Coordinates of C-alpha atoms in Angstrom, one line a residue:
M1 CA 0.0 0.0 0.0
K2 CA 2.8 2.4 0.9
A3 CA 4.6 1.5 -2.4
F4 CA 1.4 2.3 -4.3
L5 CA 1.0 5.6 -2.5
A6 CA 4.6 6.4 -3.2
K7 CA 4.1 5.9 -6.9
F8 CA 0.9 8.0 -6.8
K9 CA 2.9 10.8 -5.2
Y10 CA 5.4 10.8 -8.0
H11 CA 2.7 10.7 -10.7
G12 CA 0.1 12.9 -8.9
L13 CA 0.6 16.0 -11.2
F14 CA 0.1 13.8 -14.3
I15 CA -3.0 12.2 -12.9
K16 CA -4.5 15.5 -11.8
M17 CA -3.9 17.1 -15.2
F18 CA -5.3 14.0 -17.0
T19 CA -8.4 14.0 -14.8
V20 CA -9.1 17.8 -15.2
T21 CA -8.6 17.6 -19.0
L22 CA -10.8 14.5 -19.4
V23 CA -13.7 15.9 -17.3
S24 CA -13.5 19.3 -19.1
I25 CA -13.5 17.8 -22.6
I26 CA -16.5 15.5 -21.8
T27 CA -18.5 18.4 -20.3
V28 CA -17.8 20.7 -23.2
S29 CA -18.5 18.0 -25.7
L30 CA -21.9 17.1 -24.2
L31 CA -23.0 20.7 -23.8
T32 CA -22.0 21.5 -27.3
T33 CA -23.8 18.5 -28.7
L34 CA -27.0 19.3 -26.9
V35 CA -27.0 22.9 -28.0
M36 CA -26.4 21.9 -31.6
M37 CA -29.2 19.4 -31.5
Q38 CA -31.6 22.1 -30.3
M39 CA -30.5 24.4 -33.0
S40 CA -30.8 21.6 -35.6
Q41 CA -34.4 21.0 -34.6
R42 CA -35.3 24.6 -35.1
L43 CA -33.6 24.8 -38.4
F44 CA -35.1 21.5 -39.6
M45 CA -38.4 23.0 -40.6
D46 CA -36.8 25.8 -42.5
T47 CA -34.3 23.8 -44.5
F48 CA -35.9 20.4 -45.0
S49 CA -38.4 21.4 -47.6
I50 CA -35.6 22.9 -49.7
T51 CA -33.4 19.8 -49.5
N52 CA -36.1 17.3 -50.1
G53 CA -37.5 19.4 -52.9
K54 CA -34.1 19.0 -54.7
I55 CA -34.2 15.3 -54.0
I56 CA -37.7 15.0 -55.5
N57 CA -36.4 16.7 -58.6
Q58 CA -33.6 14.1 -58.8
V59 CA -36.1 11.3 -58.4
Q60 CA -38.3 12.9 -61.2
T61 CA -35.2 12.9 -63.4
N62 CA -34.8 9.1 -62.7
F63 CA -38.4 8.5 -63.7
E64 CA -38.0 10.6 -66.9
S65 CA -34.9 8.7 -67.9
F66 CA -36.9 5.5 -67.6
S67 CA -39.8 6.9 -69.5
Y68 CA -37.5 8.1 -72.3
S69 CA -36.2 4.5 -72.7
I70 CA -39.8 3.2 -72.8
V71 CA -40.8 5.8 -75.4
T72 CA -37.7 5.1 -77.6
A73 CA -38.4 1.3 -77.5
T74 CA -42.1 2.0 -78.3
N75 CA -41.2 4.1 -81.3
D76 CA -38.9 1.3 -82.6
V77 CA -41.7 -1.3 -82.2
Q78 CA -44.2 1.0 -84.1
Q79 CA -41.7 1.7 -86.9
S80 CA -40.7 -2.0 -87.4
G81 CA -42.4 -3.4 -90.5
T82 CA -41.2 -6.9 -89.4
L83 CA -43.0 -6.7 -86.1
K84 CA -46.1 -5.3 -87.8
S85 CA -46.2 -8.2 -90.2
F86 CA -45.6 -10.6 -87.3
L87 CA -48.6 -9.2 -85.4
K88 CA -50.9 -8.6 -88.3
E89 CA -50.4 -11.0 -91.2
P90 CA -51.8 -14.6 -91.1
D91 CA -49.5 -17.6 -91.7
Q92 CA -49.2 -19.0 -95.2
S93 CA -47.0 -21.9 -94.3
T94 CA -45.1 -23.4 -91.5
A95 CA -41.8 -22.2 -93.0
Q96 CA -43.1 -18.7 -93.3
S97 CA -44.4 -18.8 -89.7
L98 CA -41.0 -20.0 -88.4
K99 CA -39.3 -17.3 -90.5
R100 CA -41.5 -14.6 -89.0
Y101 CA -41.0 -15.8 -85.5
Y102 CA -37.2 -15.7 -86.0
E103 CA -37.3 -12.2 -87.5
A104 CA -39.5 -11.0 -84.8
N105 CA -37.3 -12.4 -82.1
T106 CA -34.3 -10.7 -83.7
Q107 CA -36.1 -7.4 -83.8
M108 CA -37.2 -7.7 -80.2
K109 CA -33.6 -8.4 -79.0
R110 CA -32.5 -5.2 -80.8
I111 CA -35.4 -3.2 -79.2
Q112 CA -34.7 -4.7 -75.8
S113 CA -31.3 -2.8 -75.9
N114 CA -33.2 0.4 -75.4
V115 CA -34.2 -0.6 -71.9
S116 CA -31.2 -2.8 -71.2
A117 CA -30.3 -0.5 -68.2
Y118 CA -33.5 -1.6 -66.5
S119 CA -35.0 -5.0 -65.5
V120 CA -37.9 -4.9 -68.0
N121 CA -39.9 -7.5 -69.8
I122 CA -41.3 -6.6 -73.2
T123 CA -44.4 -8.4 -74.5
I124 CA -46.3 -7.9 -77.8
T125 CA -49.6 -9.4 -78.9
G126 CA -51.2 -9.1 -82.3
I127 CA -54.7 -9.3 -83.8
N128 CA -53.6 -12.5 -85.6
G129 CA -53.2 -14.3 -82.3
R130 CA -49.4 -14.2 -82.2
S131 CA -47.4 -12.9 -79.3
H132 CA -43.8 -12.6 -78.1
S133 CA -42.2 -12.0 -74.7
S134 CA -38.6 -11.2 -74.0
D135 CA -38.7 -13.0 -70.6
S136 CA -41.9 -14.8 -69.8
S137 CA -40.6 -15.9 -66.4
Y138 CA -40.1 -12.2 -65.3
W139 CA -43.8 -11.5 -65.8
P140 CA -45.6 -14.9 -66.0
R141 CA -48.9 -13.5 -67.3
S142 CA -51.1 -15.6 -69.5
I143 CA -51.4 -14.1 -73.0
E144 CA -55.1 -15.1 -73.2
K145 CA -55.9 -13.3 -69.8
L146 CA -53.7 -10.4 -70.8
R147 CA -55.8 -9.7 -74.0
S148 CA -58.9 -9.5 -71.8
S149 CA -57.3 -7.7 -68.9
E150 CA -58.0 -4.1 -67.7
L151 CA -54.5 -3.2 -68.9
T152 CA -55.5 -3.9 -72.5
E153 CA -58.9 -2.4 -72.1
H154 CA -57.5 0.9 -70.8
A155 CA -54.8 1.0 -73.5
L156 CA -57.6 0.6 -76.2
Q157 CA -59.5 3.4 -74.6
E158 CA -56.5 5.8 -75.0
P159 CA -54.6 4.2 -77.9
R160 CA -52.3 7.2 -78.5
R161 CA -50.9 7.2 -75.0
I162 CA -48.5 5.1 -73.0
L163 CA -50.4 4.2 -69.9
Y164 CA -48.6 3.2 -66.7
E165 CA -50.6 1.1 -64.2
L166 CA -50.1 -1.4 -61.4
D167 CA -51.0 -4.9 -62.6
Q168 CA -53.5 -6.0 -60.0
E169 CA -53.3 -9.7 -61.1
S170 CA -49.6 -9.8 -60.1
M171 CA -50.6 -9.2 -56.4
K172 CA -51.7 -12.6 -55.3
A173 CA -53.9 -12.5 -52.2
G174 CA -52.7 -8.9 -51.5
D175 CA -49.0 -10.0 -51.5
S176 CA -47.1 -7.0 -53.0
S177 CA -43.8 -8.8 -53.2
N178 CA -44.5 -9.8 -56.8
A179 CA -46.3 -6.6 -57.8
V180 CA -45.6 -5.4 -61.4
V181 CA -45.9 -1.9 -62.9
V182 CA -46.9 -2.1 -66.6
A183 CA -46.6 0.5 -69.4
S184 CA -49.0 -0.4 -72.1
K185 CA -49.5 1.0 -75.6
T186 CA -51.9 0.2 -78.5
L187 CA -50.1 -0.3 -81.8
L188 CA -51.9 1.5 -84.6
E189 CA -51.8 1.6 -88.3
R190 CA -50.3 4.9 -89.5
T191 CA -52.8 5.6 -92.2
S192 CA -56.1 4.1 -90.9
G193 CA -55.4 4.4 -87.2
Q194 CA -56.7 0.8 -86.7
P195 CA -55.0 -1.2 -83.9
Y196 CA -53.0 -4.2 -85.0
G197 CA -51.5 -5.2 -81.6
Q198 CA -50.6 -4.3 -78.0
L199 CA -47.3 -3.5 -76.5
Y200 CA -46.5 -4.0 -72.8
F201 CA -43.4 -3.1 -70.7
A202 CA -43.5 -4.9 -67.4
I203 CA -41.1 -3.9 -64.5
K204 CA -41.4 -5.4 -61.1
E205 CA -42.4 -2.9 -58.4
K206 CA -39.3 -3.7 -56.4
D207 CA -37.2 -2.7 -59.5
F208 CA -39.4 0.3 -60.2
R209 CA -38.8 1.3 -56.5
K210 CA -35.1 1.6 -57.1
F211 CA -35.6 5.0 -58.8
Y212 CA -36.1 6.5 -55.4
T213 CA -35.1 4.1 -52.6
S214 CA -31.6 5.6 -52.3
F215 CA -33.3 8.8 -51.2
T216 CA -35.5 7.2 -48.5
S217 CA -34.7 6.5 -44.9
I218 CA -36.5 5.7 -41.7
G219 CA -39.3 8.2 -41.4
N220 CA -38.6 9.6 -44.8
D221 CA -40.9 7.6 -47.2
V222 CA -41.8 8.0 -50.9
V223 CA -45.2 7.0 -52.3
I224 CA -46.2 6.9 -56.0
I225 CA -50.0 7.3 -56.3
N226 CA -52.3 7.4 -59.4
K227 CA -55.3 9.6 -60.1
A228 CA -57.6 7.1 -58.4
G229 CA -55.7 7.3 -55.1
M230 CA -54.1 3.9 -55.4
I231 CA -50.5 3.5 -54.3
V232 CA -48.6 2.1 -57.3
S233 CA -45.2 2.0 -55.6
S234 CA -43.6 2.8 -52.2
N235 CA -40.5 1.9 -50.2
R236 CA -43.1 0.8 -47.6
E237 CA -44.0 -2.4 -49.4
Q238 CA -47.2 -3.0 -47.3
L239 CA -48.8 0.1 -48.8
V240 CA -48.5 -1.0 -52.5
G241 CA -51.9 -1.7 -54.0
T242 CA -53.9 0.1 -51.3
T243 CA -56.0 3.2 -51.9
V244 CA -55.4 6.3 -49.8
P245 CA -57.6 9.2 -50.9
E246 CA -56.2 11.6 -48.3
L247 CA -52.7 11.4 -50.0
L248 CA -54.3 12.1 -53.4
T249 CA -56.1 15.1 -51.8
Y250 CA -52.8 16.5 -50.4
A251 CA -51.0 16.0 -53.7
K252 CA -53.7 17.9 -55.6
Q253 CA -53.7 20.7 -53.0
I254 CA -49.9 21.1 -53.3
E255 CA -50.1 21.2 -57.1
E256 CA -53.1 23.6 -57.2
Q257 CA -51.8 25.9 -54.5
Q258 CA -48.1 25.6 -55.7
L259 CA -47.0 24.8 -52.1
D260 CA -43.4 23.7 -51.3
V261 CA -44.5 21.6 -48.3
M262 CA -47.6 20.8 -46.4
D263 CA -47.6 20.3 -42.6
T264 CA -50.4 17.9 -41.8
T265 CA -51.5 14.5 -40.6
A266 CA -50.9 11.6 -43.1
L267 CA -51.4 7.9 -42.4
G268 CA -52.2 8.7 -38.8
K269 CA -48.9 10.5 -38.1
S270 CA -47.9 14.2 -38.0
S271 CA -46.0 14.6 -41.2
L272 CA -44.5 16.9 -43.8
V273 CA -45.9 16.2 -47.2
L274 CA -44.1 17.2 -50.5
S275 CA -45.5 16.3 -53.9
K276 CA -44.6 16.4 -57.6
Y277 CA -46.8 15.6 -60.5
L278 CA -45.3 13.2 -63.1
P279 CA -47.2 14.0 -66.3
T280 CA -45.6 11.2 -68.4
Y281 CA -46.9 8.6 -65.9
D282 CA -50.0 10.5 -64.8
F283 CA -48.8 9.8 -61.2
Y284 CA -48.1 11.9 -58.2
L285 CA -44.7 11.5 -56.5
V286 CA -45.4 12.1 -52.8
N287 CA -42.7 12.4 -50.1
L288 CA -43.9 11.7 -46.5
I289 CA -41.8 12.9 -43.6
D290 CA -42.7 11.5 -40.2
K291 CA -41.7 14.5 -38.0
Q292 CA -41.6 12.6 -34.7
Q293 CA -39.5 9.8 -36.2
V294 CA -37.0 12.2 -37.8
M295 CA -36.8 14.4 -34.7
S296 CA -36.1 11.3 -32.6
Q297 CA -33.3 10.3 -34.9
M298 CA -31.7 13.7 -34.6
V299 CA -31.3 13.2 -30.8
D300 CA -29.4 9.9 -30.9
F301 CA -28.3 9.0 -27.4
K302 CA -26.3 6.1 -28.7
M303 CA -24.3 8.6 -30.8
V304 CA -23.8 10.8 -27.7
A305 CA -22.5 7.8 -25.8
L306 CA -20.2 6.9 -28.7
I307 CA -18.9 10.5 -28.8
S308 CA -18.2 10.4 -25.1
L309 CA -16.4 7.2 -25.6
A310 CA -14.4 8.7 -28.4
I311 CA -13.4 11.6 -26.2
V312 CA -12.2 9.2 -23.5
L313 CA -10.2 7.3 -26.1
L314 CA -8.7 10.5 -27.4
A315 CA -7.5 11.4 -23.9
L316 CA -6.0 7.9 -23.5
I317 CA -4.3 8.4 -26.9
I318 CA -2.7 11.7 -25.6
V319 CA -1.3 9.8 -22.6
F320 CA -0.1 7.1 -24.9
V321 CA 1.7 9.6 -27.2
I322 CA 3.6 11.1 -24.2
S323 CA 4.9 7.7 -23.1
R324 CA 5.5 6.5 -26.7
R325 CA 8.0 9.2 -27.3
L326 CA 10.4 7.4 -25.0
T327 CA 10.0 3.9 -26.5
R328 CA 8.9 4.7 -30.1
S329 CA 12.1 3.5 -31.8
L330 CA 12.3 0.3 -29.9
T331 CA 8.6 -0.4 -30.3
L332 CA 8.8 0.2 -34.1
L333 CA 11.8 -2.2 -34.4
A334 CA 10.0 -4.9 -32.4
R335 CA 6.9 -4.5 -34.6
Q336 CA 8.9 -4.8 -37.8
I337 CA 10.8 -7.8 -36.6
S338 CA 7.5 -9.6 -35.6
R339 CA 6.2 -9.3 -39.2
V340 CA 9.0 -11.5 -40.5
T341 CA 7.1 -14.5 -39.0
K342 CA 4.2 -13.5 -41.5
N343 CA 6.6 -14.0 -44.5
D344 CA 6.8 -10.2 -45.0
F345 CA 10.5 -9.8 -45.9
N346 CA 10.3 -6.2 -47.3
N347 CA 9.5 -4.7 -43.9
Y348 CA 12.6 -2.5 -43.6
T349 CA 12.7 -0.4 -40.5
S350 CA 13.6 3.2 -40.2
V351 CA 16.9 3.6 -38.4
T352 CA 16.2 6.2 -35.6
G353 CA 16.6 6.5 -31.9
S354 CA 19.6 6.0 -29.7
Y355 CA 22.9 4.4 -30.8
E356 CA 21.9 1.0 -29.6
I357 CA 18.6 1.1 -31.5
K358 CA 20.3 2.3 -34.6
Q359 CA 22.8 -0.6 -34.5
L360 CA 19.9 -3.1 -34.1
G361 CA 18.0 -1.5 -36.9
N362 CA 21.0 -1.7 -39.3
A363 CA 21.6 -5.3 -38.4
Y364 CA 17.9 -6.1 -39.0
N365 CA 17.9 -4.4 -42.4
Y366 CA 21.1 -6.2 -43.4
M367 CA 19.5 -9.5 -42.5
L368 CA 16.5 -8.8 -44.7
D369 CA 18.8 -8.0 -47.6
E370 CA 20.5 -11.3 -47.3
L371 CA 17.3 -13.2 -46.8
N372 CA 15.6 -11.6 -49.9
D373 CA 18.7 -12.3 -52.0
Y374 CA 18.6 -16.0 -50.9
I375 CA 14.9 -16.3 -51.6
K376 CA 15.2 -14.8 -55.1
R377 CA 18.0 -17.3 -56.0
L378 CA 16.0 -20.2 -54.6
I379 CA 12.8 -19.2 -56.6
Q380 CA 14.8 -18.9 -59.8
T381 CA 16.4 -22.3 -59.2
Q382 CA 13.0 -23.9 -58.7
K383 CA 11.6 -22.1 -61.8
D384 CA 14.5 -23.3 -64.0
Q385 CA 14.0 -26.8 -62.7
R386 CA 10.3 -26.7 -63.4
N387 CA 10.8 -25.4 -67.0
A388 CA 13.4 -28.1 -67.6
E389 CA 10.9 -30.8 -66.5
L390 CA 8.1 -29.3 -68.6
S391 CA 10.4 -29.0 -71.7
A392 CA 11.4 -32.7 -71.3
L393 CA 7.8 -33.7 -71.1
Q394 CA 6.6 -31.6 -74.1
M395 CA 9.4 -32.7 -76.5
Q396 CA 8.5 -36.4 -76.4
I397 CA 7.3 -36.9 -79.9
N398 CA 6.4 -40.5 -81.0
P399 CA 8.3 -41.2 -84.3
H400 CA 5.8 -44.0 -85.3
F401 CA 3.1 -41.3 -85.7
L402 CA 5.3 -39.4 -88.1
Y403 CA 6.2 -42.6 -90.0
N404 CA 2.6 -43.7 -90.4
T405 CA 1.4 -40.2 -91.4
L406 CA 4.1 -39.9 -94.0
A407 CA 3.3 -43.3 -95.3
S408 CA -0.4 -42.3 -95.6
I409 CA 0.6 -39.2 -97.5
K410 CA 2.8 -41.3 -99.9
I411 CA -0.2 -43.6 -100.6
L412 CA -2.5 -40.5 -101.3
V413 CA 0.1 -39.2 -103.8
Q414 CA 0.4 -42.6 -105.5
Q415 CA -3.4 -42.7 -105.8
G416 CA -3.3 -39.2 -107.4
N417 CA -5.2 -37.6 -104.5
K418 CA -2.9 -34.7 -104.3
D419 CA -5.3 -32.2 -102.7
K420 CA -6.0 -34.5 -99.7
A421 CA -2.3 -35.2 -99.5
A422 CA -1.6 -31.5 -99.3
D423 CA -4.2 -31.0 -96.6
T424 CA -2.7 -33.9 -94.6
I425 CA 0.8 -32.3 -94.9
N426 CA -0.6 -28.9 -93.8
A427 CA -2.3 -30.6 -90.8
L428 CA 1.0 -32.3 -89.9
I429 CA 3.0 -29.1 -90.2
S430 CA 0.5 -27.3 -88.0
L431 CA 0.8 -30.0 -85.3
L432 CA 4.6 -29.9 -85.4
Q433 CA 4.7 -26.2 -85.2
N434 CA 2.5 -26.1 -82.2
T435 CA 4.2 -28.9 -80.3
V436 CA 7.9 -28.5 -81.3
S437 CA 8.5 -25.1 -82.7
N438 CA 6.1 -23.2 -80.4
I439 CA 8.2 -22.4 -77.3
S440 CA 5.3 -21.0 -75.4
E441 CA 4.5 -22.8 -72.2
T442 CA 0.7 -22.5 -72.8
I443 CA -1.6 -21.9 -75.7
P444 CA -5.2 -20.7 -75.9
V445 CA -8.1 -23.1 -76.1
S446 CA -8.8 -22.0 -79.6
Q447 CA -5.4 -23.1 -80.8
E448 CA -5.7 -26.4 -78.9
L449 CA -8.9 -27.1 -80.8
V450 CA -7.1 -26.4 -84.1
N451 CA -4.4 -28.9 -83.1
L452 CA -7.1 -31.5 -82.2
K453 CA -8.9 -31.0 -85.4
N454 CA -5.6 -31.4 -87.4
Y455 CA -4.8 -34.6 -85.4
V456 CA -8.4 -36.0 -86.1
F457 CA -8.1 -35.1 -89.8
I458 CA -4.8 -37.1 -90.1
N459 CA -6.3 -40.1 -88.3
H460 CA -9.4 -40.0 -90.6
V461 CA -7.1 -40.0 -93.6
R462 CA -5.2 -43.0 -92.2
Y463 CA -8.1 -45.1 -90.8
G464 CA -11.3 -43.7 -92.3
E465 CA -14.1 -41.7 -90.8
Q466 CA -16.1 -44.4 -88.9
I467 CA -15.2 -42.7 -85.6
R468 CA -17.0 -39.3 -85.5
V469 CA -15.6 -36.4 -83.4
N470 CA -17.7 -33.4 -82.3
Y471 CA -16.5 -30.4 -80.4
F472 CA -18.4 -28.3 -77.9
A473 CA -16.6 -25.3 -76.4
D474 CA -17.9 -22.4 -74.4
K475 CA -17.2 -19.1 -76.2
D476 CA -16.1 -17.5 -72.9
C477 CA -13.3 -20.1 -72.7
M478 CA -11.8 -19.7 -76.2
G479 CA -9.2 -17.2 -74.9
A480 CA -8.3 -19.2 -71.8
H481 CA -4.8 -20.7 -71.8
L482 CA -3.8 -24.3 -71.0
P483 CA -0.5 -26.2 -71.4
K484 CA 0.3 -27.8 -74.7
L485 CA -0.5 -31.5 -75.3
V486 CA -3.1 -31.8 -72.5
I487 CA -6.2 -32.9 -74.4
Q488 CA -4.6 -34.6 -77.5
P489 CA -3.3 -37.6 -75.6
F490 CA -6.7 -38.6 -74.5
M491 CA -8.1 -38.1 -78.0
E492 CA -5.5 -40.5 -79.3
N493 CA -6.2 -43.0 -76.6
A494 CA -9.8 -43.0 -77.5
F495 CA -9.0 -43.4 -81.2
F496 CA -6.7 -46.4 -80.9
H497 CA -8.0 -48.3 -77.8
A498 CA -11.7 -47.5 -77.3
F499 CA -13.1 -48.9 -80.6
H500 CA -10.9 -52.0 -81.3
E501 CA -14.1 -54.2 -80.8
R502 CA -16.4 -51.8 -82.7
S503 CA -16.3 -50.6 -86.3
E504 CA -17.6 -47.1 -85.5
G505 CA -18.4 -44.7 -82.6
Y506 CA -18.2 -41.2 -81.5
I507 CA -15.9 -39.0 -79.4
Y508 CA -17.0 -35.7 -77.8
V509 CA -14.7 -32.9 -76.8
L510 CA -16.3 -30.6 -74.2
I511 CA -14.7 -27.4 -72.9
S512 CA -16.5 -25.3 -70.3
R513 CA -16.1 -23.1 -67.2
E514 CA -16.8 -24.3 -63.7
G515 CA -16.3 -21.4 -61.2
D516 CA -12.7 -20.3 -61.5
S517 CA -11.7 -23.6 -63.2
L518 CA -11.4 -24.6 -66.9
I519 CA -12.9 -28.1 -67.5
C520 CA -11.8 -30.1 -70.6
E521 CA -13.5 -33.4 -71.2
V522 CA -13.0 -36.2 -73.7
V523 CA -16.0 -38.6 -73.9
D524 CA -16.3 -41.8 -76.0
N525 CA -18.7 -44.6 -76.3
G526 CA -16.0 -47.3 -76.7
V527 CA -15.3 -50.5 -74.7
G528 CA -14.5 -48.6 -71.5
I529 CA -12.0 -49.3 -68.7
S530 CA -12.6 -51.1 -65.4
G531 CA -11.5 -49.7 -62.0
L532 CA -10.1 -46.3 -62.9
G533 CA -10.1 -43.2 -60.8
K534 CA -7.5 -40.3 -61.0
A535 CA -5.1 -40.9 -63.8
G536 CA -2.0 -40.3 -61.7
D537 CA -2.9 -43.2 -59.4
E538 CA -4.2 -45.7 -61.9
L539 CA -1.8 -45.7 -64.8
G540 CA -0.6 -49.2 -63.9
A541 CA -4.2 -50.5 -64.0
A542 CA -4.6 -49.0 -67.5
E543 CA -1.4 -50.7 -68.7
S544 CA -2.6 -54.1 -67.4
D545 CA -5.9 -53.8 -69.0
R546 CA -4.3 -53.2 -72.4
E547 CA -3.5 -56.9 -72.7
R548 CA -7.2 -57.8 -72.2
G549 CA -8.2 -55.5 -75.0
V550 CA -9.5 -52.8 -72.7
H551 CA -9.3 -49.1 -73.5
S552 CA -5.8 -48.0 -72.1
A553 CA -3.4 -45.1 -72.2
S554 CA -0.2 -46.8 -73.3
H555 CA 1.0 -45.1 -76.4
F556 CA 0.4 -41.4 -77.5
F557 CA 1.4 -39.2 -80.4
S558 CA 3.1 -36.9 -77.9
G559 CA 4.6 -39.6 -75.8
I560 CA 3.0 -38.0 -72.8
G561 CA 0.9 -40.6 -71.0
I562 CA -2.0 -40.3 -68.5
R563 CA 0.4 -40.1 -65.6
N564 CA 2.6 -37.5 -67.3
V565 CA -0.4 -35.3 -68.1
H566 CA -1.6 -35.5 -64.5
D567 CA 1.9 -34.8 -63.2
R568 CA 2.3 -31.8 -65.5
L569 CA -0.9 -30.2 -64.2
T570 CA 0.0 -30.9 -60.6
L571 CA 3.5 -29.5 -61.1
L572 CA 2.1 -26.4 -62.7
Y573 CA -1.0 -25.6 -60.7
G574 CA -1.0 -27.7 -57.5
E575 CA -2.8 -30.7 -56.1
G576 CA -6.2 -29.2 -56.7
Y577 CA -5.9 -29.8 -60.5
G578 CA -5.3 -32.8 -62.6
V579 CA -6.9 -35.7 -64.6
T580 CA -9.9 -37.8 -63.5
I581 CA -11.2 -40.8 -65.5
I582 CA -14.7 -42.3 -65.1
S583 CA -15.5 -45.4 -67.1
D584 CA -17.6 -48.6 -67.1
P585 CA -16.7 -51.6 -69.4
G586 CA -18.9 -51.5 -72.5
Q587 CA -20.3 -48.1 -71.7
G588 CA -17.5 -45.8 -72.7
T589 CA -15.0 -43.5 -71.0
R590 CA -15.1 -39.9 -69.7
V591 CA -11.8 -38.1 -69.1
K592 CA -12.1 -34.9 -67.1
I593 CA -9.1 -32.4 -67.0
K594 CA -9.4 -29.7 -64.4
L595 CA -7.2 -26.5 -64.9
P596 CA -7.3 -23.0 -63.5
L597 CA -9.1 -20.5 -65.6
L598 CA -6.2 -18.2 -66.8
F599 CA -6.2 -15.5 -69.5
E600 CA -3.2 -13.6 -70.9

């Protein structure tokens, strides 16, 4: 106890200064905060209408941009002779009907680009019974019911306008989560003015709501109301589809009296009401401000507590800074050294402080220099070793393939089939260029497909075309890079071992994307293999099956077997990638090659 009091005696001045400063700062901060809150409440009524008025103008701009897109798309539909013929003319034949559907689909895709910035479904119906929808799942409305709906009836009553309405049928049992706002327009003949179809733009209310939700908050709501007093859209979802005549009355009063804001009771709460008429939609944009809610938010006791806590932390920081001046250099050095355990070898320290600290800092920085130099040499050595291994694997060319291919070319020349011989030579040259001459470690999928097609062409020349090969490649994967001679060995394996008991069959090459991985598959309907899993683990089983006439992986054009392909991928990309074989005897074989999806 005496020791503690002795320490208190030596630090009494510091503790007194800290206590006085801390209490003073907390008191001044609290008083200042309360006074500013009172002033903010008084200024709120004067400034809020101006601020929200500007916000309403911004929301109106968002709605006008959407309306402009709808008008542009509508004009394109009305000016399209193809769509007019599709909606008006009867079918003469099945071929003509298919042609018109195709042309209409093409036109609608082009017109859809006008509203591509929004989640909108476009539907057209014609007097000849035809219809087209850009996305029927977005607005699953029956065409038959749509033709007899109120939407169509209202559009026919005012055929020269684009009418915006809430689709009542989309609200099942009063559930507004699937509510849809529809812009409908009757399509008219230019000369006679007779209707030949209907055009509908459907946008879900939750997407329609995005035009203004970024400007809403708790107690600050937006309501879109039509001339009948029905709420078409609101950030308060439970209000959508309900009829509130009082809001319509307030909106009309604000418009007629040209008021900036109305202080009244709305939806049972004391509120400020702002309104803007949207002539294009024939809607009122109403902004409801719950005064009690907003005022309660302005006096946030949690925020006051956080501010007080921040002040205490600030005082502690000041104390920390005073003591830190004495130990800053040593603390910095210790922190820098501790980061070495996290493999951060570029964390050089600033050499400051006393002589001893400077010596330690210089020694630490010298150690990092030596360590970084060693790591660079080690990485380069591993890289050179990996490149040497890959080069050794890639340069294994089977001479028998060359002998047999040249023999086939000789026979074609002797038979006088010089064109086919020339094509075969070109295919062989292309294969050699991309396996021997091409020093690149990887090639794009598009080039790998060219190599495969050249290889298949040579085999068809040599053995006939009883084995059919089809290619299915995702367009998004054509630019992805993969190591050379990855797919081709499995193609050759299928050619020479999968069909020795059958005179014909098929081979499919499938290339697709699976997350961040590139998936290459070779599928055949040959004799199959028994008991195979990952290629790297089962090469011995494949070799033993060869003697029984089962599809094996013993001899390739490239000289790179199943195990070598698997080992190459593991060496390049890690254990998560490689070759997997799935096969049942008599059912065929599926070879799956998993690679990282890489673009250059």
